Amino acid sequence: MIQIRNLSKSYDTLNGRVQALQDISLDIPERSIFGIIGSSGAGKSTLVRCLNMLEKPTEGKVLISEQDISTLSKTELRQKRQKISMIFQHFNLLQSRTVSGNIGFPLEIAGWDKTAIRKRVSELLPLVGLEDKADSYPSELSGGQKQRVGIARALATKPEVLLCDEATSALDPKTTSSILSILKDINQNLGLTIVIITHEMNVIKDICTHVAVLAESKCIEHGTVEEVFISP
Ligand code: ADP
Ligand code: ADP
């Protein structure tokens, strides 16, 4: 469970202070698919960066498994980061590395040995249906295949939480639904909590169990998808 408590974040810029998030409190239940929707500039990316510990809140806190992440030591933070993975709109793959090389990359960083990496990569390839692309380069893949590499890479370290930042925004509707169905399988079969940042309503309606609506740095509504979007 991720607990966000009275989280505010402002940035100091040349033009003064920008309030990106104001007093956000949310519970992200374990094993949920939690959508965060809002228009551009609403604060979605800032919220995600606070969850993956790339950004420090100005006020408030984030608890993961009941632990306030601002109190973690450097070593604990590094360990915790392996439990929170991320996939991106533009995939962020290394162009000079094969599909296997990209999927195994976080494990190299984490210091795994070659044999263990090979074993883990060969478990991950079939999970995203890329067995026959192991030795291809990103430039040889479609957008959907690239995102499947991104998903496999994100799962490499066996995370508990998968953060998806506009992960389907660069994809056509058909490819979007195939990626969403992979995410749903991962949620159900591996028991991961998935947080999806999006500006697309369809994404929320298709797979999310819960949703929070952000507007102008505030959370204006949150609850299960039925509570928020399906009127009685
Ligand atoms: P969204 O992801 O919903 O588009 P962001 O979290 O990117 O929203 O941005 C929220 C607000 O914070 C915007 O007004 C944006 O300009 C501002 N902002 C985001 N990141 C920074 C930054 N690093 N420095 C200054 N302002 C920022
Ligand atoms: P690079 O693109 O960096 O040259 P490689 O293609 O050599 O990377 O592979 C990177 C890692 O993935 C290595 O640890 C390798 O053992 C593993 N690997 C390569 N091909 C496969 C495969 N078909 N199945 C499983 N693991 C593989």
mmCIF file of C-alpha atoms and ligand atoms in Angstrom:
data_model
loop_
_atom_site.group_PDB
_atom_site.id
_atom_site.type_symbol
_atom_site.label_atom_id
_atom_site.label_comp_id
_atom_site.label_asym_id
_atom_site.label_seq_id
_atom_site.Cartn_x
_atom_site.Cartn_y
_atom_site.Cartn_z
ATOM 1 C CA MET A 1 0.000 0.000 0.000
ATOM 2 C CA ILE A 2 1.205 3.467 -0.877
ATOM 3 C CA GLN A 3 -0.077 6.256 1.361
ATOM 4 C CA ILE A 4 0.253 9.825 0.184
ATOM 5 C CA ARG A 5 -0.344 12.274 2.998
ATOM 6 C CA ASN A 6 -0.861 16.034 2.587
ATOM 7 C CA LEU A 7 1.681 16.097 -0.194
ATOM 8 C CA SER A 8 2.585 19.505 -1.602
ATOM 9 C CA LYS A 9 5.322 20.339 -4.027
ATOM 10 C CA SER A 10 6.401 23.699 -5.347
ATOM 11 C CA TYR A 11 9.241 24.618 -7.664
ATOM 12 C CA ASP A 12 11.283 27.790 -7.427
ATOM 13 C CA THR A 13 11.703 29.247 -10.868
ATOM 14 C CA LEU A 14 13.014 32.503 -12.315
ATOM 15 C CA ASN A 15 9.419 33.709 -12.474
ATOM 16 C CA GLY A 16 8.724 32.852 -8.862
ATOM 17 C CA ARG A 17 7.216 29.876 -7.133
ATOM 18 C CA VAL A 18 5.155 27.321 -9.070
ATOM 19 C CA GLN A 19 2.774 25.177 -7.043
ATOM 20 C CA ALA A 20 2.757 21.786 -8.784
ATOM 21 C CA LEU A 21 0.869 19.805 -6.127
ATOM 22 C CA GLN A 22 -1.326 21.051 -3.271
ATOM 23 C CA ASP A 23 -2.272 18.948 -0.273
ATOM 24 C CA ILE A 24 -2.719 15.591 -1.997
ATOM 25 C CA SER A 25 -3.816 12.657 0.188
ATOM 26 C CA LEU A 26 -4.417 9.278 -1.460
ATOM 27 C CA ASP A 27 -4.240 5.588 -0.628
ATOM 28 C CA ILE A 28 -3.046 3.354 -3.442
ATOM 29 C CA PRO A 29 -4.177 -0.153 -2.401
ATOM 30 C CA GLU A 30 -1.928 -3.138 -2.928
ATOM 31 C CA ARG A 31 -2.614 -4.932 -6.240
ATOM 32 C CA SER A 32 -4.793 -2.111 -7.537
ATOM 33 C CA ILE A 33 -4.475 -0.570 -10.977
ATOM 34 C CA PHE A 34 -4.581 3.058 -9.943
ATOM 35 C CA GLY A 35 -5.123 5.679 -12.624
ATOM 36 C CA ILE A 36 -4.112 9.302 -12.206
ATOM 37 C CA ILE A 37 -5.818 11.438 -14.804
ATOM 38 C CA GLY A 38 -5.618 15.153 -15.491
ATOM 39 C CA SER A 39 -4.795 17.618 -18.212
ATOM 40 C CA SER A 40 -1.316 18.848 -19.055
ATOM 41 C CA GLY A 41 0.240 20.792 -16.182
ATOM 42 C CA ALA A 42 -2.099 19.312 -13.548
ATOM 43 C CA GLY A 43 0.823 17.857 -11.583
ATOM 44 C CA LYS A 44 0.751 14.186 -12.671
ATOM 45 C CA SER A 45 4.456 13.842 -13.452
ATOM 46 C CA THR A 46 5.413 15.632 -10.264
ATOM 47 C CA LEU A 47 3.314 13.167 -8.284
ATOM 48 C CA VAL A 48 5.021 10.218 -9.979
ATOM 49 C CA ARG A 49 8.462 11.709 -9.330
ATOM 50 C CA CYS A 50 7.550 11.990 -5.649
ATOM 51 C CA LEU A 51 6.517 8.312 -5.649
ATOM 52 C CA ASN A 52 9.736 7.069 -7.251
ATOM 53 C CA MET A 53 11.780 9.325 -5.006
ATOM 54 C CA LEU A 54 13.282 11.462 -7.750
ATOM 55 C CA GLU A 55 11.685 14.527 -6.195
ATOM 56 C CA LYS A 56 11.355 15.572 -2.552
ATOM 57 C CA PRO A 57 7.958 16.847 -1.416
ATOM 58 C CA THR A 58 7.897 20.429 -0.117
ATOM 59 C CA GLU A 59 5.387 19.309 2.505
ATOM 60 C CA GLY A 60 3.708 16.060 3.469
ATOM 61 C CA LYS A 61 4.926 12.540 2.971
ATOM 62 C CA VAL A 62 4.763 9.300 1.075
ATOM 63 C CA LEU A 63 4.649 5.978 2.915
ATOM 64 C CA ILE A 64 5.396 2.741 1.123
ATOM 65 C CA SER A 65 4.573 -0.394 3.113
ATOM 66 C CA GLU A 66 4.100 1.944 6.081
ATOM 67 C CA GLN A 67 7.591 3.357 5.802
ATOM 68 C CA ASP A 68 8.071 7.096 5.286
ATOM 69 C CA ILE A 69 10.396 7.169 2.276
ATOM 70 C CA SER A 70 11.935 10.499 3.284
ATOM 71 C CA THR A 71 13.557 8.772 6.272
ATOM 72 C CA LEU A 72 15.374 6.103 4.239
ATOM 73 C CA SER A 73 19.164 5.937 4.169
ATOM 74 C CA LYS A 74 20.968 6.002 0.794
ATOM 75 C CA THR A 75 21.322 2.213 0.775
ATOM 76 C CA GLU A 76 17.680 1.672 1.742
ATOM 77 C CA LEU A 77 16.621 4.138 -0.945
ATOM 78 C CA ARG A 78 18.574 2.232 -3.571
ATOM 79 C CA GLN A 79 16.892 -1.018 -2.485
ATOM 80 C CA LYS A 80 13.466 0.581 -2.410
ATOM 81 C CA ARG A 81 13.951 2.014 -5.922
ATOM 82 C CA GLN A 82 14.380 -1.521 -7.262
ATOM 83 C CA LYS A 83 10.906 -2.267 -5.948
ATOM 84 C CA ILE A 84 9.397 0.646 -7.893
ATOM 85 C CA SER A 85 9.864 0.398 -11.646
ATOM 86 C CA MET A 86 8.764 2.658 -14.388
ATOM 87 C CA ILE A 87 7.748 2.630 -18.054
ATOM 88 C CA PHE A 88 7.700 5.731 -20.231
ATOM 89 C CA GLN A 89 5.860 7.333 -23.133
ATOM 90 C CA HIS A 90 8.953 7.277 -25.357
ATOM 91 C CA PHE A 91 10.154 3.898 -24.083
ATOM 92 C CA ASN A 92 13.688 5.146 -23.185
ATOM 93 C CA LEU A 93 15.458 2.130 -24.674
ATOM 94 C CA LEU A 94 19.196 1.997 -25.322
ATOM 95 C CA GLN A 95 19.496 2.012 -29.111
ATOM 96 C CA SER A 96 22.903 0.316 -29.138
ATOM 97 C CA ARG A 97 21.660 -2.683 -27.187
ATOM 98 C CA THR A 98 19.545 -5.615 -28.227
ATOM 99 C CA VAL A 99 16.163 -6.409 -26.698
ATOM 100 C CA SER A 100 17.903 -8.806 -24.274
ATOM 101 C CA GLY A 101 20.555 -6.222 -23.535
ATOM 102 C CA ASN A 102 17.905 -3.637 -22.683
ATOM 103 C CA ILE A 103 15.880 -6.011 -20.517
ATOM 104 C CA GLY A 104 18.970 -7.136 -18.630
ATOM 105 C CA PHE A 105 20.334 -3.626 -18.164
ATOM 106 C CA PRO A 106 18.814 -2.880 -14.706
ATOM 107 C CA LEU A 107 20.231 -6.200 -13.507
ATOM 108 C CA GLU A 108 23.710 -5.278 -14.710
ATOM 109 C CA ILE A 109 23.395 -2.016 -12.772
ATOM 110 C CA ALA A 110 22.283 -3.999 -9.732
ATOM 111 C CA GLY A 111 25.406 -6.139 -10.055
ATOM 112 C CA TRP A 112 23.870 -9.482 -11.088
ATOM 113 C CA ASP A 113 26.243 -11.969 -12.739
ATOM 114 C CA LYS A 114 25.938 -12.880 -16.414
ATOM 115 C CA THR A 115 24.397 -16.307 -15.877
ATOM 116 C CA ALA A 116 21.720 -14.961 -13.546
ATOM 117 C CA ILE A 117 20.939 -12.152 -15.997
ATOM 118 C CA ARG A 118 20.610 -14.587 -18.898
ATOM 119 C CA LYS A 119 18.239 -16.749 -16.864
ATOM 120 C CA ARG A 120 16.095 -13.806 -15.760
ATOM 121 C CA VAL A 121 15.961 -12.332 -19.289
ATOM 122 C CA SER A 122 14.787 -15.657 -20.705
ATOM 123 C CA GLU A 123 11.962 -15.687 -18.144
ATOM 124 C CA LEU A 124 10.947 -12.146 -19.070
ATOM 125 C CA LEU A 125 10.933 -12.469 -22.875
ATOM 126 C CA PRO A 126 7.912 -14.840 -23.045
ATOM 127 C CA LEU A 127 6.038 -12.758 -20.476
ATOM 128 C CA VAL A 128 5.809 -9.969 -23.054
ATOM 129 C CA GLY A 129 5.788 -12.222 -26.145
ATOM 130 C CA LEU A 130 9.210 -11.222 -27.428
ATOM 131 C CA GLU A 131 11.007 -14.590 -27.490
ATOM 132 C CA ASP A 132 11.763 -14.224 -31.199
ATOM 133 C CA LYS A 133 13.074 -10.663 -30.825
ATOM 134 C CA ALA A 134 15.766 -11.311 -28.203
ATOM 135 C CA ASP A 135 18.581 -10.303 -30.537
ATOM 136 C CA SER A 136 16.806 -7.477 -32.395
ATOM 137 C CA TYR A 137 17.668 -3.820 -31.864
ATOM 138 C CA PRO A 138 15.054 -1.219 -30.849
ATOM 139 C CA SER A 139 15.188 0.351 -34.340
ATOM 140 C CA GLU A 140 13.876 -2.948 -35.732
ATOM 141 C CA LEU A 141 10.795 -2.952 -33.478
ATOM 142 C CA SER A 142 7.306 -1.460 -33.702
ATOM 143 C CA GLY A 143 6.130 0.972 -31.018
ATOM 144 C CA GLY A 144 4.145 -1.738 -29.266
ATOM 145 C CA GLN A 145 7.144 -4.083 -29.257
ATOM 146 C CA LYS A 146 9.342 -1.312 -27.871
ATOM 147 C CA GLN A 147 6.903 -0.767 -25.026
ATOM 148 C CA ARG A 148 6.880 -4.499 -24.344
ATOM 149 C CA VAL A 149 10.663 -4.298 -23.965
ATOM 150 C CA GLY A 150 10.096 -1.381 -21.579
ATOM 151 C CA ILE A 151 7.680 -3.505 -19.547
ATOM 152 C CA ALA A 152 10.034 -6.506 -19.402
ATOM 153 C CA ARG A 153 12.919 -4.244 -18.387
ATOM 154 C CA ALA A 154 10.759 -2.687 -15.658
ATOM 155 C CA LEU A 155 9.896 -6.150 -14.320
ATOM 156 C CA ALA A 156 13.494 -7.403 -14.316
ATOM 157 C CA THR A 157 14.208 -6.561 -10.682
ATOM 158 C CA LYS A 158 10.885 -8.073 -9.522
ATOM 159 C CA PRO A 159 9.308 -4.796 -8.416
ATOM 160 C CA GLU A 160 6.203 -4.467 -6.268
ATOM 161 C CA VAL A 161 5.003 -1.321 -8.000
ATOM 162 C CA LEU A 162 5.001 -0.402 -11.687
ATOM 163 C CA LEU A 163 4.649 3.286 -12.547
ATOM 164 C CA CYS A 164 3.447 4.000 -16.088
ATOM 165 C CA ASP A 165 3.904 7.592 -17.249
ATOM 166 C CA GLU A 166 1.761 8.172 -20.373
ATOM 167 C CA ALA A 167 2.901 4.692 -21.404
ATOM 168 C CA THR A 168 0.401 4.354 -24.241
ATOM 169 C CA SER A 169 0.192 7.968 -25.409
ATOM 170 C CA ALA A 170 2.555 7.374 -28.340
ATOM 171 C CA LEU A 171 0.678 4.268 -29.509
ATOM 172 C CA ASP A 172 -2.309 3.713 -31.812
ATOM 173 C CA PRO A 173 -5.583 2.444 -30.254
ATOM 174 C CA LYS A 174 -5.050 -1.220 -31.196
ATOM 175 C CA THR A 175 -1.504 -1.304 -29.834
ATOM 176 C CA THR A 176 -2.695 0.584 -26.751
ATOM 177 C CA SER A 177 -5.202 -2.166 -25.956
ATOM 178 C CA SER A 178 -2.569 -4.884 -26.366
ATOM 179 C CA ILE A 179 -0.241 -3.060 -23.950
ATOM 180 C CA LEU A 180 -3.095 -2.507 -21.498
ATOM 181 C CA SER A 181 -3.954 -6.188 -21.582
ATOM 182 C CA ILE A 182 -0.312 -7.085 -20.796
ATOM 183 C CA LEU A 183 -0.452 -4.684 -17.837
ATOM 184 C CA LYS A 184 -3.683 -6.303 -16.640
ATOM 185 C CA ASP A 185 -2.090 -9.775 -16.849
ATOM 186 C CA ILE A 186 0.925 -8.578 -14.894
ATOM 187 C CA ASN A 187 -1.341 -7.114 -12.233
ATOM 188 C CA GLN A 188 -3.332 -10.334 -11.947
ATOM 189 C CA ASN A 189 -0.570 -12.915 -12.346
ATOM 190 C CA LEU A 190 2.328 -11.236 -10.588
ATOM 191 C CA GLY A 191 0.260 -9.269 -8.072
ATOM 192 C CA LEU A 192 1.931 -5.961 -8.864
ATOM 193 C CA THR A 193 0.400 -2.638 -7.952
ATOM 194 C CA ILE A 194 0.237 -0.533 -11.105
ATOM 195 C CA VAL A 195 0.002 3.265 -11.153
ATOM 196 C CA ILE A 196 -0.987 4.712 -14.516
ATOM 197 C CA ILE A 197 -0.569 8.374 -15.340
ATOM 198 C CA THR A 198 -2.621 9.359 -18.327
ATOM 199 C CA HIS A 199 -4.676 12.074 -19.962
ATOM 200 C CA GLU A 200 -6.743 9.443 -21.780
ATOM 201 C CA MET A 201 -10.090 8.508 -20.288
ATOM 202 C CA ASN A 202 -10.184 5.196 -22.203
ATOM 203 C CA VAL A 203 -7.123 3.940 -20.377
ATOM 204 C CA ILE A 204 -8.819 4.532 -17.030
ATOM 205 C CA LYS A 205 -12.096 2.923 -18.098
ATOM 206 C CA ASP A 206 -10.378 -0.076 -19.725
ATOM 207 C CA ILE A 207 -8.211 -1.325 -16.905
ATOM 208 C CA CYS A 208 -8.120 0.809 -13.776
ATOM 209 C CA THR A 209 -9.706 -0.259 -10.503
ATOM 210 C CA HIS A 210 -9.196 3.131 -8.844
ATOM 211 C CA VAL A 211 -8.740 6.669 -10.079
ATOM 212 C CA ALA A 212 -7.678 10.079 -8.861
ATOM 213 C CA VAL A 213 -8.491 13.185 -10.872
ATOM 214 C CA LEU A 214 -5.933 15.991 -10.725
ATOM 215 C CA ALA A 215 -6.717 19.541 -11.807
ATOM 216 C CA GLU A 216 -4.508 22.577 -11.297
ATOM 217 C CA SER A 217 -2.313 20.870 -8.718
ATOM 218 C CA LYS A 218 -5.213 19.555 -6.609
ATOM 219 C CA CYS A 219 -6.878 16.178 -6.375
ATOM 220 C CA ILE A 220 -10.506 16.976 -7.102
ATOM 221 C CA GLU A 221 -11.894 13.426 -6.885
ATOM 222 C CA HIS A 222 -10.736 9.943 -6.037
ATOM 223 C CA GLY A 223 -12.151 6.507 -5.401
ATOM 224 C CA THR A 224 -12.934 3.335 -7.298
ATOM 225 C CA VAL A 225 -13.615 3.854 -11.010
ATOM 226 C CA GLU A 226 -17.298 3.016 -10.402
ATOM 227 C CA GLU A 227 -17.567 5.594 -7.618
ATOM 228 C CA VAL A 228 -15.965 8.358 -9.640
ATOM 229 C CA PHE A 229 -17.258 7.770 -13.156
ATOM 230 C CA ILE A 230 -20.331 5.598 -13.169
ATOM 231 C CA SER A 231 -23.299 7.537 -11.855
ATOM 232 C CA PRO A 232 -26.177 5.656 -10.212
HETATM 233 P P1 ADP B 1 1.592 17.108 -15.721
HETATM 234 O O1 ADP B 1 2.461 15.903 -15.628
HETATM 235 O O2 ADP B 1 0.209 16.875 -15.220
HETATM 236 O O3 ADP B 1 1.598 17.716 -17.085
HETATM 237 P P2 ADP B 1 3.678 18.429 -14.159
HETATM 238 O O4 ADP B 1 3.815 17.708 -12.885
HETATM 239 O O5 ADP B 1 4.666 18.161 -15.231
HETATM 240 O O6 ADP B 1 2.189 18.198 -14.716
HETATM 241 O O7 ADP B 1 3.669 19.989 -13.890
HETATM 242 C C1 ADP B 1 2.869 20.637 -12.894
HETATM 243 C C2 ADP B 1 3.288 22.113 -12.813
HETATM 244 O O8 ADP B 1 4.614 22.184 -12.283
HETATM 245 C C3 ADP B 1 3.332 22.822 -14.145
HETATM 246 O O9 ADP B 1 2.920 24.160 -13.917
HETATM 247 C C4 ADP B 1 4.779 22.764 -14.535
HETATM 248 O O10 ADP B 1 5.122 23.835 -15.361
HETATM 249 C C5 ADP B 1 5.473 22.846 -13.193
HETATM 250 N N1 ADP B 1 6.776 22.122 -13.175
HETATM 251 C C6 ADP B 1 6.959 20.790 -13.353
HETATM 252 N N2 ADP B 1 8.254 20.462 -13.225
HETATM 253 C C7 ADP B 1 8.925 21.609 -12.972
HETATM 254 C C8 ADP B 1 10.301 21.945 -12.719
HETATM 255 N N3 ADP B 1 11.258 21.010 -12.712
HETATM 256 N N4 ADP B 1 10.603 23.245 -12.487
HETATM 257 C C9 ADP B 1 9.647 24.174 -12.468
HETATM 258 N N5 ADP B 1 8.346 23.938 -12.680
HETATM 259 C C10 ADP B 1 7.969 22.678 -12.932
HETATM 260 P P1 ADP B 2 24.137 -6.133 -25.756
HETATM 261 O O1 ADP B 2 22.960 -5.680 -26.538
HETATM 262 O O2 ADP B 2 24.521 -5.243 -24.643
HETATM 263 O O3 ADP B 2 25.284 -6.597 -26.581
HETATM 264 P P2 ADP B 2 23.512 -8.893 -25.334
HETATM 265 O O4 ADP B 2 22.632 -9.110 -26.514
HETATM 266 O O5 ADP B 2 24.893 -9.447 -25.385
HETATM 267 O O6 ADP B 2 23.592 -7.373 -24.942
HETATM 268 O O7 ADP B 2 22.765 -9.473 -24.056
HETATM 269 C C1 ADP B 2 22.727 -8.797 -22.796
HETATM 270 C C2 ADP B 2 22.370 -9.784 -21.716
HETATM 271 O O8 ADP B 2 21.232 -10.553 -22.088
HETATM 272 C C3 ADP B 2 23.504 -10.762 -21.501
HETATM 273 O O9 ADP B 2 23.627 -10.965 -20.116
HETATM 274 C C4 ADP B 2 23.047 -12.010 -22.187
HETATM 275 O O10 ADP B 2 23.540 -13.138 -21.507
HETATM 276 C C5 ADP B 2 21.544 -11.937 -22.108
HETATM 277 N N1 ADP B 2 20.956 -12.542 -23.310
HETATM 278 C C6 ADP B 2 21.287 -12.320 -24.603
HETATM 279 N N2 ADP B 2 20.495 -13.000 -25.455
HETATM 280 C C7 ADP B 2 19.624 -13.694 -24.672
HETATM 281 C C8 ADP B 2 18.545 -14.614 -24.949
HETATM 282 N N3 ADP B 2 18.184 -14.965 -26.180
HETATM 283 N N4 ADP B 2 17.865 -15.119 -23.896
HETATM 284 C C9 ADP B 2 18.214 -14.794 -22.651
HETATM 285 N N5 ADP B 2 19.224 -13.933 -22.328
HETATM 286 C C10 ADP B 2 19.917 -13.402 -23.310
#
